XYZ file of C-alpha atoms in Angstrom:
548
model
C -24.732 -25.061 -62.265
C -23.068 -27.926 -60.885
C -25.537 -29.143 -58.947
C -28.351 -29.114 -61.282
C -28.527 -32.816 -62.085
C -28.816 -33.642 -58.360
C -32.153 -32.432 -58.458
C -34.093 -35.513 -60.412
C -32.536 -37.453 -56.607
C -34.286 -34.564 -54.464
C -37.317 -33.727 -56.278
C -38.845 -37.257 -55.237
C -42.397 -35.529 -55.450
C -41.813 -35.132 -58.965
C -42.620 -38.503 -59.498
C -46.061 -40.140 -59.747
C -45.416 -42.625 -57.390
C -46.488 -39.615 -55.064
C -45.834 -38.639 -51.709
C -46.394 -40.005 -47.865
C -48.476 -38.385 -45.006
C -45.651 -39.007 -42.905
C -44.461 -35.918 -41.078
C -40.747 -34.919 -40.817
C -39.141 -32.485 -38.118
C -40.747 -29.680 -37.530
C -43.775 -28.597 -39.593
C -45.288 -31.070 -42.746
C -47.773 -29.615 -44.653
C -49.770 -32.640 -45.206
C -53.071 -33.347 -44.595
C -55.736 -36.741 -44.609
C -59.333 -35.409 -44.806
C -62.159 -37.016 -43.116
C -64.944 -37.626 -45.166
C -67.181 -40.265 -47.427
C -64.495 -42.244 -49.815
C -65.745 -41.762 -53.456
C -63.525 -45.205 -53.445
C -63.972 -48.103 -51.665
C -62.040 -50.280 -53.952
C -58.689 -51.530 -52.471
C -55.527 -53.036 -54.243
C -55.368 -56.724 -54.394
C -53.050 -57.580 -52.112
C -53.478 -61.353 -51.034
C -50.189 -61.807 -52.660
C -48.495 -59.656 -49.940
C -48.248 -56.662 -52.895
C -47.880 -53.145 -53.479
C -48.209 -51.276 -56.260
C -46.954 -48.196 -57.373
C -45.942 -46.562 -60.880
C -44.413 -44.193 -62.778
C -44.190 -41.677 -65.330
C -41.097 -42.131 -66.948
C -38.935 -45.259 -67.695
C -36.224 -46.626 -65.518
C -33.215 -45.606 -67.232
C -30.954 -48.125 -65.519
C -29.733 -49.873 -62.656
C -25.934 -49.103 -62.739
C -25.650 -47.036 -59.673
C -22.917 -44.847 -61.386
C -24.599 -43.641 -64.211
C -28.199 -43.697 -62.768
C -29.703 -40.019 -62.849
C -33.202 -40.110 -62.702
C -36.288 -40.499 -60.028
C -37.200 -44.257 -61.387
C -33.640 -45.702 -61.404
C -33.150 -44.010 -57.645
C -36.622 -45.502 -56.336
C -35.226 -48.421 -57.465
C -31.732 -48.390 -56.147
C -32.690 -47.646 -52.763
C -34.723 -50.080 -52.240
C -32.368 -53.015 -53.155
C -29.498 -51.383 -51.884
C -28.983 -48.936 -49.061
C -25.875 -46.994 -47.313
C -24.143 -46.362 -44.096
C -26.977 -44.646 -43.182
C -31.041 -44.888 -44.075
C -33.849 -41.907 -44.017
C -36.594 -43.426 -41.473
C -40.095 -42.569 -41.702
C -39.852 -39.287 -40.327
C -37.172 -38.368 -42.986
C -34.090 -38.719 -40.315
C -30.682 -40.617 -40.881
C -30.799 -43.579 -38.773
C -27.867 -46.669 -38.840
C -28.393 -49.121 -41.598
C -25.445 -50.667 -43.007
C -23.377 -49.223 -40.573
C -24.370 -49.421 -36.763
C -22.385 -46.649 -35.479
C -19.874 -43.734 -35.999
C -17.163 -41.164 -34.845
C -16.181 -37.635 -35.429
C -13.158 -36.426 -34.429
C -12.684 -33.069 -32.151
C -11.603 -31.141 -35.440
C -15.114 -32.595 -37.453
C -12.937 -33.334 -40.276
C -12.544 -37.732 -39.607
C -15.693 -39.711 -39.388
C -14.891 -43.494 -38.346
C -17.950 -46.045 -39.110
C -18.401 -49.402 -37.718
C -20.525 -51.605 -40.076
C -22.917 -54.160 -38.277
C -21.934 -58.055 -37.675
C -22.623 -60.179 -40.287
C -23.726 -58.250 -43.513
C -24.365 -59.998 -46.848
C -24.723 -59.585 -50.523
C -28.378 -61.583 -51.204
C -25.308 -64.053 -53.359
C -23.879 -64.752 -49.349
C -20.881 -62.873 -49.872
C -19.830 -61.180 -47.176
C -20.583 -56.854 -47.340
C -17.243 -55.413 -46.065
C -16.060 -51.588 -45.874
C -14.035 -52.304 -48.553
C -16.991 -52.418 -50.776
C -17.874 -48.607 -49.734
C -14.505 -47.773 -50.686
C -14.825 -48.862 -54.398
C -17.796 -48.328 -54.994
C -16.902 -44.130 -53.442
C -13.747 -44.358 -55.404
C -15.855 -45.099 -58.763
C -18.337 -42.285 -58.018
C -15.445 -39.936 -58.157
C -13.825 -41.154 -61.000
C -14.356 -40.739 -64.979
C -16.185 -44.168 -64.889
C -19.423 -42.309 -62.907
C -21.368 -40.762 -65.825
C -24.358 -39.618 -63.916
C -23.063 -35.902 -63.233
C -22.735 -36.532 -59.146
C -19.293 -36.553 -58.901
C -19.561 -33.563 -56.598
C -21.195 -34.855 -53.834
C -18.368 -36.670 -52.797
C -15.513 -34.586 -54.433
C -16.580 -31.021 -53.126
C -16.227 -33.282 -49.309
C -13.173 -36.242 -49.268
C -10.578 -34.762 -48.864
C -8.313 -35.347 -52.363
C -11.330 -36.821 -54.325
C -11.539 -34.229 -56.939
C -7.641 -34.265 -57.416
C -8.319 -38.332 -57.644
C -11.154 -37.578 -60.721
C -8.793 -35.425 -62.683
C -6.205 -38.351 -62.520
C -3.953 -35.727 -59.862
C -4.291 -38.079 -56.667
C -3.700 -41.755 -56.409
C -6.438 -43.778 -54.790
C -4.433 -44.215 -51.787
C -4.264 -40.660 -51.152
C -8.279 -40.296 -51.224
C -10.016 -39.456 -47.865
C -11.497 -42.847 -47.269
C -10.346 -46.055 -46.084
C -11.322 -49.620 -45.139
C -9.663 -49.854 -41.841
C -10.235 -53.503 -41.789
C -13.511 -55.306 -42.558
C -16.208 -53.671 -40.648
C -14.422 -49.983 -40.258
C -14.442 -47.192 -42.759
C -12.563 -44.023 -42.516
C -13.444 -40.981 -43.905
C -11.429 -37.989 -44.278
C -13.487 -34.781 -45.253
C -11.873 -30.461 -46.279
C -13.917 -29.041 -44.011
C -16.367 -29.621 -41.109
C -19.687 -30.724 -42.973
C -22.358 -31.469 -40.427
C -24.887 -33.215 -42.420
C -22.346 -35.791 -43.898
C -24.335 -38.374 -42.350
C -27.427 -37.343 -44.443
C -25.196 -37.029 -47.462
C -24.756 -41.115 -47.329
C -28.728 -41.826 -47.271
C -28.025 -41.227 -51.135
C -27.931 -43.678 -54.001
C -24.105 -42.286 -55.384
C -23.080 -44.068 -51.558
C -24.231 -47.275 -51.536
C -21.853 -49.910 -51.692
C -20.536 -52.014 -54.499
C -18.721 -55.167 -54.594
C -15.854 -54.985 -56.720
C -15.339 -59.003 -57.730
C -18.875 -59.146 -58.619
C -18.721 -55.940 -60.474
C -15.850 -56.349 -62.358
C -17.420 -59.865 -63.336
C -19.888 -58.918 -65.084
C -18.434 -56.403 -66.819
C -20.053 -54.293 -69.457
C -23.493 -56.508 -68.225
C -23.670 -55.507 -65.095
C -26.680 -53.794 -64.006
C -28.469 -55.037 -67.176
C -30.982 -57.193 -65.886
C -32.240 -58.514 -62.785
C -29.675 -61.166 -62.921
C -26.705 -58.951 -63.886
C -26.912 -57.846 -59.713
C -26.581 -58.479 -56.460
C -28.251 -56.977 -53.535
C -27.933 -55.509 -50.120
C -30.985 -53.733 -49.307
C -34.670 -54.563 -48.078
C -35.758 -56.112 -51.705
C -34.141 -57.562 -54.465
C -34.648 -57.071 -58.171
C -36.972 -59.877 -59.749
C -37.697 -58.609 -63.294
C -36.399 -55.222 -65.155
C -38.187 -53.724 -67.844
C -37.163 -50.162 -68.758
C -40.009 -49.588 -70.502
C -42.838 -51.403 -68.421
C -41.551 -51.265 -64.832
C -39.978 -53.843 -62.306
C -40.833 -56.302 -59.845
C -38.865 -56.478 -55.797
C -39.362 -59.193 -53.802
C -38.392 -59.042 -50.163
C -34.051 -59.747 -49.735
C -33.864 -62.356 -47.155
C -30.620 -61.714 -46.906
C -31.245 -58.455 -46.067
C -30.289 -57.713 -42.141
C -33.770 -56.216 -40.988
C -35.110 -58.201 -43.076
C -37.738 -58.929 -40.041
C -39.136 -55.607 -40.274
C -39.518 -55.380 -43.786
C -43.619 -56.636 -43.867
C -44.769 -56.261 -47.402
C -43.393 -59.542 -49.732
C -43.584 -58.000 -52.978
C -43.720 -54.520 -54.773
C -44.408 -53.806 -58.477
C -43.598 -50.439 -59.851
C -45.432 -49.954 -63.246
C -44.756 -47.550 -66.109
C -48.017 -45.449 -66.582
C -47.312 -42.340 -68.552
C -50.793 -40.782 -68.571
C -52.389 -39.543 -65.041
C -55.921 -40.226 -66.230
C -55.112 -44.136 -67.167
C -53.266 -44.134 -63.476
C -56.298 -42.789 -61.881
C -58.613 -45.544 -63.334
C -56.402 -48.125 -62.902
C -56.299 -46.704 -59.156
C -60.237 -46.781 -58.988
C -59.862 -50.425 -60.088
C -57.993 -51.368 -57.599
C -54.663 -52.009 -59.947
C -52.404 -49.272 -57.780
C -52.197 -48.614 -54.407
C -51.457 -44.938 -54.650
C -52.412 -42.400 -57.111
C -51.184 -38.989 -57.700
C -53.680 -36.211 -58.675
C -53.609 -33.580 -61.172
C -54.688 -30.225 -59.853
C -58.197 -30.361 -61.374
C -58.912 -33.817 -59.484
C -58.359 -32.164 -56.234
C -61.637 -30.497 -55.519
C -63.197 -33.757 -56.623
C -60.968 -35.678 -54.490
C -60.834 -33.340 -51.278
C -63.644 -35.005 -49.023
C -62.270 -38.669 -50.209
C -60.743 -40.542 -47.042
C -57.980 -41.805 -48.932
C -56.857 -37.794 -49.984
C -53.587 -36.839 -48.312
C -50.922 -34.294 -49.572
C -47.437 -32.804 -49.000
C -45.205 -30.743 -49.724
C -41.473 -31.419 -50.462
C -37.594 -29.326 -49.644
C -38.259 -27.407 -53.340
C -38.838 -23.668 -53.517
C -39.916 -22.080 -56.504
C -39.294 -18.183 -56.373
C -38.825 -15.131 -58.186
C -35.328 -14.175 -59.613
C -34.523 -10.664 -59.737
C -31.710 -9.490 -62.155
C -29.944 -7.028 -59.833
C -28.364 -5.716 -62.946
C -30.785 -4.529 -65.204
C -31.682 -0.941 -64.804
C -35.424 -1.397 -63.613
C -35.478 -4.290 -61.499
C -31.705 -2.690 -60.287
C -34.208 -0.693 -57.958
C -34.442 -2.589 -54.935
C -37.623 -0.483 -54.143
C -39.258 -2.285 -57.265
C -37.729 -5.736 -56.289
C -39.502 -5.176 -52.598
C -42.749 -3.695 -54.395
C -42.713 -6.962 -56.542
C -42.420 -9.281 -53.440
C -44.906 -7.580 -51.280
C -47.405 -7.849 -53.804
C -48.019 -11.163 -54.124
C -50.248 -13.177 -52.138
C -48.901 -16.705 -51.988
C -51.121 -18.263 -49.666
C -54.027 -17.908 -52.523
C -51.529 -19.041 -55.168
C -50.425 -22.886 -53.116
C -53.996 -23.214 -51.783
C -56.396 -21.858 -54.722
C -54.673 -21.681 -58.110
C -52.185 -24.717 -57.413
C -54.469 -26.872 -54.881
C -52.353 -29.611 -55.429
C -50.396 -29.919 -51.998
C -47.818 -27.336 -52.241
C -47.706 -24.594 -49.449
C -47.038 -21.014 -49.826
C -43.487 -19.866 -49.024
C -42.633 -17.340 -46.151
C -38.807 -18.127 -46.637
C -36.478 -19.662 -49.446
C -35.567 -22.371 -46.872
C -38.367 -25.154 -47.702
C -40.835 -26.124 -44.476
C -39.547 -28.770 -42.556
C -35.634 -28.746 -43.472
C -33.289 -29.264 -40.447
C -32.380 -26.256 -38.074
C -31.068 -27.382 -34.766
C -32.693 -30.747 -33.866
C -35.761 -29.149 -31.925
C -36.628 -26.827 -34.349
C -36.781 -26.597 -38.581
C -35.105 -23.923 -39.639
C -38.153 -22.229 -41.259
C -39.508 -22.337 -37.809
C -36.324 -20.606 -36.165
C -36.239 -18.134 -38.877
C -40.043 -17.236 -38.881
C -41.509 -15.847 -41.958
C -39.426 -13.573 -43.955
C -41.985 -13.449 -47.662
C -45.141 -11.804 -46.696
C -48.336 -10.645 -48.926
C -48.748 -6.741 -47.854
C -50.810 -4.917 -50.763
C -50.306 -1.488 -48.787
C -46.440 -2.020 -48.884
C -45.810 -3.004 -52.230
C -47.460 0.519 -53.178
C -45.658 2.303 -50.732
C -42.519 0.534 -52.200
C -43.704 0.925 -55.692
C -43.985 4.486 -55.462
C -40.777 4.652 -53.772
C -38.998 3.107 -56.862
C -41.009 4.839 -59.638
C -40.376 8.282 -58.423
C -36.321 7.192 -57.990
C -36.706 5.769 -61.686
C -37.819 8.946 -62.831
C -41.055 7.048 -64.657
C -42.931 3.937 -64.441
C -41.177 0.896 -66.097
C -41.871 -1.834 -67.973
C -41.474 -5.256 -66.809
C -40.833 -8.683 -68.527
C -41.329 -11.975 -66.246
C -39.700 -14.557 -68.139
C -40.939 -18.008 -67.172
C -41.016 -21.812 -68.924
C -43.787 -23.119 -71.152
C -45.184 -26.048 -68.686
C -49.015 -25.309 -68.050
C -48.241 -25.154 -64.012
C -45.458 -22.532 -64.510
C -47.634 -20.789 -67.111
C -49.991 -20.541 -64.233
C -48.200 -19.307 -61.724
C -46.855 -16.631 -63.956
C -50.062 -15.680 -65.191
C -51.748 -15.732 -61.639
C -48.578 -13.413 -60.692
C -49.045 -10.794 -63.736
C -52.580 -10.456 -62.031
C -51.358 -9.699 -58.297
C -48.811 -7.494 -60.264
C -51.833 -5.642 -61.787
C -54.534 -5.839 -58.779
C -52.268 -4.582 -56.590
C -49.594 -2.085 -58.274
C -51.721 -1.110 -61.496
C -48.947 -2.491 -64.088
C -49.033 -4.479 -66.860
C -46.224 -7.087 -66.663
C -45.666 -8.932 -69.638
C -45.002 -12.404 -69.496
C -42.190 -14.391 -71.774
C -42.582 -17.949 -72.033
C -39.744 -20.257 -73.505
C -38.710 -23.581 -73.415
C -36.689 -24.785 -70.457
C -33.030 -24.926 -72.018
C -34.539 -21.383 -73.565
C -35.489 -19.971 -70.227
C -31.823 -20.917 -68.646
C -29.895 -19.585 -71.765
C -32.002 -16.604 -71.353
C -30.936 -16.652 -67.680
C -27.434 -17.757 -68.218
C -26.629 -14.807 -70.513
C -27.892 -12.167 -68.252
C -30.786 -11.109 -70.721
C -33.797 -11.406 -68.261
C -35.410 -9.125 -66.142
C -36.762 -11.218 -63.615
C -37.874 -14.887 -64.113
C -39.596 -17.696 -61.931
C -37.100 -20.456 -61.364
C -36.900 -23.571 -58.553
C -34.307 -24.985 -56.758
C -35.143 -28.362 -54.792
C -32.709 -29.374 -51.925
C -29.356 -31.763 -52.591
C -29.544 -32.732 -48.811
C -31.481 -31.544 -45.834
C -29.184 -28.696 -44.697
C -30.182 -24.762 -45.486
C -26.103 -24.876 -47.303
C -27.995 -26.470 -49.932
C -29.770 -23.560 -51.298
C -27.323 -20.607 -49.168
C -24.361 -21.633 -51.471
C -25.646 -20.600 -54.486
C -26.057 -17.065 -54.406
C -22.225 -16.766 -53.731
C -20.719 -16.550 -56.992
C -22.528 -13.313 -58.862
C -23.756 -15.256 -61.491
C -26.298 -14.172 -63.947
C -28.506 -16.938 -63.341
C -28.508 -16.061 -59.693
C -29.246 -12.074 -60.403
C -25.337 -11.220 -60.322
C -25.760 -10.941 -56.783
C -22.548 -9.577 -55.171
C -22.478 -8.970 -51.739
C -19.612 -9.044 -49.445
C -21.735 -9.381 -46.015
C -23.927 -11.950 -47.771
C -20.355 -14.218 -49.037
C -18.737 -13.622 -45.831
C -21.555 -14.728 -43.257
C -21.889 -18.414 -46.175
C -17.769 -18.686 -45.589
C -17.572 -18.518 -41.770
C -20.915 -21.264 -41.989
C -18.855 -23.412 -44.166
C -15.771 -23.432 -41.706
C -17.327 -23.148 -38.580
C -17.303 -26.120 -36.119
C -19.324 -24.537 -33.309
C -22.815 -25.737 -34.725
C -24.870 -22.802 -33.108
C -22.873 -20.018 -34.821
C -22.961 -21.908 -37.881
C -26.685 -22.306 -37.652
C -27.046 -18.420 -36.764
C -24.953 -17.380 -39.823
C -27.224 -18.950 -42.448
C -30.252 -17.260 -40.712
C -28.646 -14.662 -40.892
C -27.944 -14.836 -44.687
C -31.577 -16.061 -45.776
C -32.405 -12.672 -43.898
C -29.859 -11.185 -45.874
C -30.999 -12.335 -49.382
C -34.351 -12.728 -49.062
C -35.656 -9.635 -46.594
C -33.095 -6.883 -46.982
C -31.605 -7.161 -50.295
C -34.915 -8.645 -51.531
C -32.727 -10.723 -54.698
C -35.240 -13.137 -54.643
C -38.809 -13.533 -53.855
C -39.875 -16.898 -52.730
C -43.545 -18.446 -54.090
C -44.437 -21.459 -52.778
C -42.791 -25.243 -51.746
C -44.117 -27.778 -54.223
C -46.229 -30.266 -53.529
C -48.377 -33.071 -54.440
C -51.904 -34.744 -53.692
C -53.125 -38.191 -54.116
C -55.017 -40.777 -52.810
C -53.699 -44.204 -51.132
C -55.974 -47.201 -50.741
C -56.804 -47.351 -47.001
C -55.524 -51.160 -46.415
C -51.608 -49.296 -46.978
C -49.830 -48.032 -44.587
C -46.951 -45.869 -44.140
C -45.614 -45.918 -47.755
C -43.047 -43.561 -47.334
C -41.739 -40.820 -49.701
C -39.258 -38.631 -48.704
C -39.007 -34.717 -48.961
C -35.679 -34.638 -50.237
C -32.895 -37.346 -50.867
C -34.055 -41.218 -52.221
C -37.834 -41.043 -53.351
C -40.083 -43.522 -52.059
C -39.458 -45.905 -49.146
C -40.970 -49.735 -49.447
C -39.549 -50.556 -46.375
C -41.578 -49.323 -43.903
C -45.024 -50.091 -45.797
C -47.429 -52.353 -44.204
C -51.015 -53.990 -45.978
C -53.944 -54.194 -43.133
């Protein structure tokens, strides 16, 4: 799975530095009860401060090998690309001011704003988007993202296996404030694509410079977005402080942020109560607590967790069984009862809120194609038992974490409320679980996938190569109506064949069975406002925060 690394950049909700209330196009399942606080404490912030944390330590700051959640928070908030997410999760100009797209959607020309600077006063140029591109698809990057630029510029994966000179590589520094870029095929959300960390830029005299140092500490770097780097500490967190060299730097109102390395939820939650953080996330049994607190909010992100049927085994084969399966689960119950911790029940593999066509999310144009109908999943069960010749027996394979333990365990209930079977469940270990997958011995098995970029391609793609992991789904109207959206330049058709195909996969082959969108709950102190964290792409946004 190529793409699987990607997801510690998307799955920005996976951190404890939590989520915003902020709502994105379309429909945001967040929510800000009204209520008595149970905390009236708020975080010291004379100083101008915010303060956030983590679980997990920042693994570093070189933008080419970064891979996880901490180093992106980081990295995009010293540092940002052609393009920014704002605070309702849409690409706006940052670096650059403007661009282009030719009639054929396959050149996009950007013009770069007047006057950019490193926070060192060297001049930001579009020549430092060209190295700093050309070293994310070359051997040096070591963070597995190579992809995201080389599956797009045109002759950028013959350039990383040493087949294409760097002159021949779709992208060019025109002169100093224009940069070309030459893409395969017509990719409408290329724009979003550069909101990530792999696209910032890089200048390549300071780089080389420092050599083998670079990125090391705070001093080993030089900046370009709303903060810079202060202090470093893997281990303990970091320190920005507002980049005044920075060119919105007018709009950036909060001074200084610290991001602190907390690994257990019930130390962050004190040192929330005492006023030490200015956000905490909850665990699932704080939220009932929590629920009537005026400082509870929660969201969901662009990450679907479903069921994955094995089309090739000789029970779930049956799509009868696969549609029994689907229609008897109630999901609603499972985000809002058993989970309680922000996530939202799925009525599509397409996450709520992900782009459709500007007016509406594509969830929204696409209505909802995962229902809970007990009556149908016995009509369907009986359907497939009788065609089976006997009832089966089922295996749900599933990982060991205590959340995925209780979904599948809530599941194995609906299963046996509502169809009379006993399905056994089969817990392993992550890698387990996907070797499992990977070598076709499975059944069916409750898997995630959380979004590269905010386009429905980034989940549609994957069921197009038959792969065990993806149920050795073959299907020529499915691959056909994913090819003719991945080459089509009229926006509407393109749009109408990936409904079309989530139709296809979800409702009428029934290959998967969606289960809910993730998401998170927490509590902010009420003097913060607008501390942003996106749904998909860079994690948490320090830009647009404000202290009352």
């Amino acid at each position: 799975m190529k793409k699987s690394k990607l997801l510690a950049l998307i799955l920005a909700a996976s951190m404890v530095l939590a989520t915003s209330g902020c709502g994105f196009t379309g429909t945001a399942s967040s929510t800000a009860a009204s209520g008595p606080a149970q905390s009236e404490s708020t975080t010291k912030t004379s100083d101008g401060t915010i303060t956030v944390y983590d679980t997990n330590e920042i693994r570093t700051m070189v933008q080419w090998a970064a891979s996880d959640n901490n180093s992106f928070t980081i990295l995009n908030n010293v540092s940002e690309g052609l393009y920014r997410l704002n605070e309702k999760h849409e690409p706006e100009p940052a670096l650059a001011e403007s661009y282009k797209v030719s009639d054929d959607k396959l050149t996009y020309t950007f013009t770069l704003r007047d006057g950019l600077k490193w926070s060192n006063g060297t001049a930001l140029t579009a020549k430092d988007f060209v190295f700093s591109w050309l070293k994310q698809m070359s051997t040096d990057a070591t963070n597995g993202y190579s992809f995201i630029m080389t599956d797009y510029i045109v002759n950028g994966a013959e350039y990383l296996d040493n087949k294409a000179k760097a002159e021949d590589v779709g992208i060019k520094a025109l002169d100093d404030k224009t940069l070309e870029v030459k893409l395969k095929q017509p990719t409408p959300y290329f724009v979003r694509l550069t909101v990530l960390p792999m696209f910032f830029p890089l200048n390549e005299e300071y780089v080389k410079s420092q050599g083998a140092n670079y990125g090391l500490k705070a001093d080993n770097m030089i900046y370009c977005g709303p903060y810079t780097l202060a202090t470093y500490d893997p281990a303990s967190g970091s320190t920005l402080k507002k980049n005044d060299s920075y060119w919105d730097a007018a709009n950036v109102k909060v001074s200084n942020v610290n991001v602190r390395i907390i690994k257990e939820q019930a130390t962050a939650l004190n040192a929330y109560k005492s006023g030490e953080l200015s956000r905490v996330t909850l665990s699932s049994s704080d939220v009932p607590a929590m629920k009537s607190n005026a400082e509870f909010s929660s969201t969901s992100e662009f990450r679907t967790t479903y069921l994955q049927f094995n089309t090739t085994d000789k029970v779930v084969s049956n799509k009868n069984i696969r549609l029994a399966l689907g229609y008897a689960m109630d999901r609603k119950t499972l985000a809002d009862v058993i989970l309680a911790d922000g996530s939202a029940p799925a009525t599509g593999l397409i996450a709520n809120g992900m782009f459709g066509d500007g007016s509406k999310t594509f969830r929204e144009l696409n209505s909802d194609i995962t229902t809970f109908d007990a009556a149908k999943a016995k009509e369907y069960w009986e359907k497939g038992v009788k065609e089976l010749g006997s009832a089966p027996a089922i295996t749900l394979l599933t990982e060991d974490d205590s959340v995925t333990k209780t979904v599948a365990t809530y599941i194995q209930g609906e299963f046996k409320k509502n169809l009379g079977i006993d399905v056994k469940i089969d817990s392993k270990t992550k890698k387990a679980k996907n070797q499992l997958m990977d070598d076709n011995n499975y059944q069916m098995a409750i898997t995630a996938w959380g979004a590269d970029y905010d386009d429905a391609m980034t989940y549609m793609d994957l069921w197009t190569n038959g792969t065990p992991y993806r149920g050795n789904y073959k299907s020529e109207t499915y691959n056909s109506l994913i090819a003719d959206a991945k080459k089509q330049t009229d926006d509407a058709k393109r749009l109408q064949d990936m409904l079309t195909a989530e139709k296809t996969l979800v409702a009428d082959d029934a290959v998967v069975s969606p289960l809910f969108y993730r998401g998170f709950a927490y509590l902010t102190k009420p003097n913060v406002v607008n501390l942003v964290t996106h749904p998909f792409g860079p994690p948490i946004e320090f830009k647009y925060a404000s202290l009352k």
